[in-house]
Tab-separated table of C-alpha atoms in Angstrom:
chain	number	residue	atom	x	y	z
A	22	UNK	CA	-14.339	20.223	-17.159
A	23	UNK	CA	-16.222	17.657	-15.084
A	24	UNK	CA	-16.275	18.551	-11.391
A	25	UNK	CA	-18.876	17.624	-8.774
A	26	UNK	CA	-18.408	20.899	-6.871
A	27	UNK	CA	-19.048	22.871	-10.069
A	28	UNK	CA	-22.095	20.695	-10.771
A	29	UNK	CA	-23.478	21.510	-7.322
A	30	UNK	CA	-22.857	25.230	-7.852
A	31	UNK	CA	-24.842	25.132	-11.083
A	32	UNK	CA	-27.635	23.197	-9.370
A	33	UNK	CA	-27.762	25.755	-6.565
A	34	UNK	CA	-28.001	28.559	-9.129
A	35	UNK	CA	-31.242	27.104	-10.539
A	36	UNK	CA	-32.782	25.957	-7.233
A	37	UNK	CA	-36.126	27.691	-6.716
A	38	UNK	CA	-36.402	29.805	-3.593
A	39	UNK	CA	-39.033	27.580	-1.958
A	40	UNK	CA	-36.653	24.603	-2.188
A	41	UNK	CA	-34.666	25.363	0.938
A	42	UNK	CA	-31.164	23.898	0.930
A	43	UNK	CA	-30.316	21.540	3.735
A	44	UNK	CA	-27.012	21.073	5.451
A	45	UNK	CA	-24.502	18.857	3.717
A	46	UNK	CA	-25.255	15.172	3.448
A	47	UNK	CA	-24.682	13.461	6.773
A	48	UNK	CA	-23.197	10.000	6.170
A	49	UNK	CA	-25.115	8.737	9.222
A	50	UNK	CA	-28.409	9.488	7.436
A	51	UNK	CA	-27.237	7.259	4.577
A	52	UNK	CA	-26.679	4.193	6.748
A	53	UNK	CA	-28.335	1.088	5.358
A	54	UNK	CA	-28.248	2.288	1.763
A	55	UNK	CA	-25.120	0.355	0.796
A	56	UNK	CA	-27.169	-2.775	0.013
A	57	UNK	CA	-29.210	-0.933	-2.595
A	58	UNK	CA	-26.696	-1.495	-5.427
A	59	UNK	CA	-26.482	-5.198	-4.586
A	60	UNK	CA	-30.264	-5.510	-4.756
A	61	UNK	CA	-30.359	-3.745	-8.111
A	62	UNK	CA	-27.555	-5.936	-9.473
A	63	UNK	CA	-29.702	-8.974	-8.642
A	64	UNK	CA	-33.008	-7.572	-9.930
A	65	UNK	CA	-32.109	-4.998	-12.558
A	66	UNK	CA	-29.843	-4.375	-15.526
A	67	UNK	CA	-26.811	-2.158	-15.013
A	68	UNK	CA	-26.616	0.691	-17.496
A	69	UNK	CA	-23.169	0.198	-18.986
A	70	UNK	CA	-21.312	0.439	-22.271
A	71	UNK	CA	-21.316	-3.320	-22.812
A	72	UNK	CA	-24.924	-4.102	-21.788
A	73	UNK	CA	-26.942	-0.987	-22.682
A	74	UNK	CA	-24.711	1.147	-24.939
A	75	UNK	CA	-27.399	3.608	-26.048
A	76	UNK	CA	-28.649	4.288	-22.514
A	77	UNK	CA	-25.066	4.519	-21.317
A	78	UNK	CA	-24.273	7.136	-23.981
A	79	UNK	CA	-27.326	9.145	-22.949
A	80	UNK	CA	-26.348	8.925	-19.268
A	81	UNK	CA	-22.776	9.961	-20.092
A	82	UNK	CA	-24.068	12.908	-22.110
A	83	UNK	CA	-26.205	14.166	-19.209
A	84	UNK	CA	-23.396	13.714	-16.699
A	85	UNK	CA	-21.097	15.710	-18.972
A	86	UNK	CA	-23.643	18.489	-19.545
A	87	UNK	CA	-24.192	18.839	-15.777
A	88	UNK	CA	-20.439	18.490	-14.985
A	89	UNK	CA	-20.975	15.323	-12.929
A	90	UNK	CA	-18.153	12.781	-12.984
A	91	UNK	CA	-19.648	9.603	-14.455
A	92	UNK	CA	-18.100	7.463	-11.700
A	93	UNK	CA	-20.397	9.220	-9.218
A	94	UNK	CA	-23.450	7.650	-10.850
A	95	UNK	CA	-24.559	4.019	-10.987
A	96	UNK	CA	-27.749	3.438	-12.956
A	97	UNK	CA	-30.100	0.519	-13.522
A	98	UNK	CA	-33.198	-0.418	-15.488
A	99	UNK	CA	-35.619	-2.813	-13.842
A	100	UNK	CA	-38.625	-4.612	-15.208
A	101	UNK	CA	-41.893	-2.808	-14.545
A	102	UNK	CA	-44.636	-1.442	-16.798
A	103	UNK	CA	-44.900	1.658	-14.594
A	104	UNK	CA	-43.321	4.927	-15.692
A	105	UNK	CA	-41.011	5.611	-12.763
A	106	UNK	CA	-37.501	6.820	-11.991
A	107	UNK	CA	-35.763	7.535	-8.727
A	108	UNK	CA	-32.471	8.575	-7.237
A	109	UNK	CA	-30.968	7.220	-4.057
A	110	UNK	CA	-28.016	9.073	-2.593
A	111	UNK	CA	-25.779	6.376	-1.170
A	112	UNK	CA	-22.824	8.559	-0.142
A	113	UNK	CA	-22.081	12.293	-0.184
A	114	UNK	CA	-20.533	11.921	-3.651
A	115	UNK	CA	-22.398	9.020	-5.266
A	116	UNK	CA	-25.918	8.069	-6.202
A	117	UNK	CA	-27.904	5.213	-7.680
A	118	UNK	CA	-30.472	5.936	-10.390
A	119	UNK	CA	-33.268	3.485	-11.204
A	120	UNK	CA	-35.508	3.555	-14.254
A	121	UNK	CA	-38.391	1.233	-15.034
A	122	UNK	CA	-38.464	-0.534	-18.376
A	123	UNK	CA	-41.845	1.141	-18.901
A	124	UNK	CA	-40.205	4.566	-18.707
A	125	UNK	CA	-37.308	3.586	-20.977
A	126	UNK	CA	-39.705	2.197	-23.580
A	127	UNK	CA	-41.937	5.291	-23.495
A	128	UNK	CA	-39.310	8.019	-23.755
A	129	UNK	CA	-37.374	9.133	-26.769
A	130	UNK	CA	-33.681	9.916	-26.348
A	131	UNK	CA	-33.989	13.547	-25.232
A	132	UNK	CA	-36.967	12.838	-22.984
A	133	UNK	CA	-34.936	10.123	-21.268
A	134	UNK	CA	-32.031	12.559	-20.894
A	135	UNK	CA	-34.422	15.026	-19.266
A	136	UNK	CA	-35.478	12.365	-16.742
A	137	UNK	CA	-31.837	11.481	-16.052
A	138	UNK	CA	-31.044	15.171	-15.506
A	139	UNK	CA	-34.081	15.550	-13.262
A	140	UNK	CA	-33.021	12.602	-11.095
A	141	UNK	CA	-29.422	13.832	-10.973
A	142	UNK	CA	-30.841	17.191	-9.898
A	143	UNK	CA	-32.182	15.493	-6.774
A	144	UNK	CA	-28.657	14.165	-6.146
A	145	UNK	CA	-26.937	17.520	-6.689
A	146	UNK	CA	-29.468	19.370	-4.539
A	147	UNK	CA	-29.334	16.765	-1.757
A	148	UNK	CA	-33.030	15.919	-1.908
A	149	UNK	CA	-32.618	12.176	-1.486
A	150	UNK	CA	-30.677	12.558	1.729
A	151	UNK	CA	-32.848	15.199	3.337
A	152	UNK	CA	-34.178	14.291	6.727
A	153	UNK	CA	-36.787	16.965	7.102
A	154	UNK	CA	-39.291	15.909	9.670
A	155	UNK	CA	-42.453	16.979	7.940
A	156	UNK	CA	-45.730	15.237	8.480
A	157	UNK	CA	-46.566	13.372	5.305
A	158	UNK	CA	-49.724	14.578	3.635
A	159	UNK	CA	-49.659	18.072	5.115
A	160	UNK	CA	-49.755	21.165	2.945
A	161	UNK	CA	-46.219	22.030	4.112
A	162	UNK	CA	-44.974	18.602	3.020
A	163	UNK	CA	-46.671	19.019	-0.363
A	164	UNK	CA	-45.084	22.455	-0.888
A	165	UNK	CA	-41.586	21.182	-0.016
A	166	UNK	CA	-41.943	18.173	-2.317
A	167	UNK	CA	-43.289	20.301	-5.162
A	168	UNK	CA	-40.454	22.828	-4.786
A	169	UNK	CA	-37.912	19.998	-4.955
A	170	UNK	CA	-39.531	18.604	-8.100
A	171	UNK	CA	-39.493	22.013	-9.787
A	172	UNK	CA	-35.814	22.532	-8.947
A	173	UNK	CA	-35.009	19.069	-10.320
A	174	UNK	CA	-37.009	19.880	-13.481
A	175	UNK	CA	-34.715	22.827	-14.050
A	176	UNK	CA	-31.712	20.483	-14.049
A	177	UNK	CA	-33.578	18.212	-16.440
A	178	UNK	CA	-34.026	21.168	-18.769
A	179	UNK	CA	-30.326	22.065	-18.505
A	180	UNK	CA	-29.544	18.482	-19.529
A	181	UNK	CA	-31.147	18.895	-22.941
A	182	UNK	CA	-31.687	22.643	-23.396
A	183	UNK	CA	-34.996	22.161	-25.167
A	184	UNK	CA	-38.195	23.460	-23.590
A	185	UNK	CA	-40.605	21.501	-25.812
A	186	UNK	CA	-38.889	18.155	-25.206
A	187	UNK	CA	-38.645	18.934	-21.485
A	188	UNK	CA	-42.394	19.528	-21.354
A	189	UNK	CA	-43.029	16.311	-23.303
A	190	UNK	CA	-41.003	14.352	-20.740
A	191	UNK	CA	-42.906	15.987	-17.875
A	192	UNK	CA	-46.239	15.168	-19.522
A	193	UNK	CA	-45.240	11.537	-20.087
A	194	UNK	CA	-44.169	11.080	-16.490
């Protein structure tokens, strides 16, 4: 059964200890993010059944495996040769995923699913909405960022359940 609360419980169960949970997402910290979808609609391609059926099926599969309601996730591909993906939390219960065309072209199906799961891990764990006031470039900042990436990798692995393909996706990114 798809349920965002259950998805968050699962994410918390695989969070590494150095990835300290923050308080719930404060809607005030999300102010100004509502224009993000509009920008992506102008400059990217919406992942949907009618426009990108294969990518949409892969996204649906990951959402289902992580118990995330699909309506909580809006995803886009935008033109760039770089291999990048990101997640922007735009409300306590929704997020926007962005993937470069370079990443989509490089990954096979399961590797892409791993990346989707990884990015959704940031959403479930509240990483994109964290307002930790760390000085960028410090060793403390590096350790917090690394811990968040490792926790998100665990959700990527849960998305496909295959260690070898998970490692291939990590190597490619």
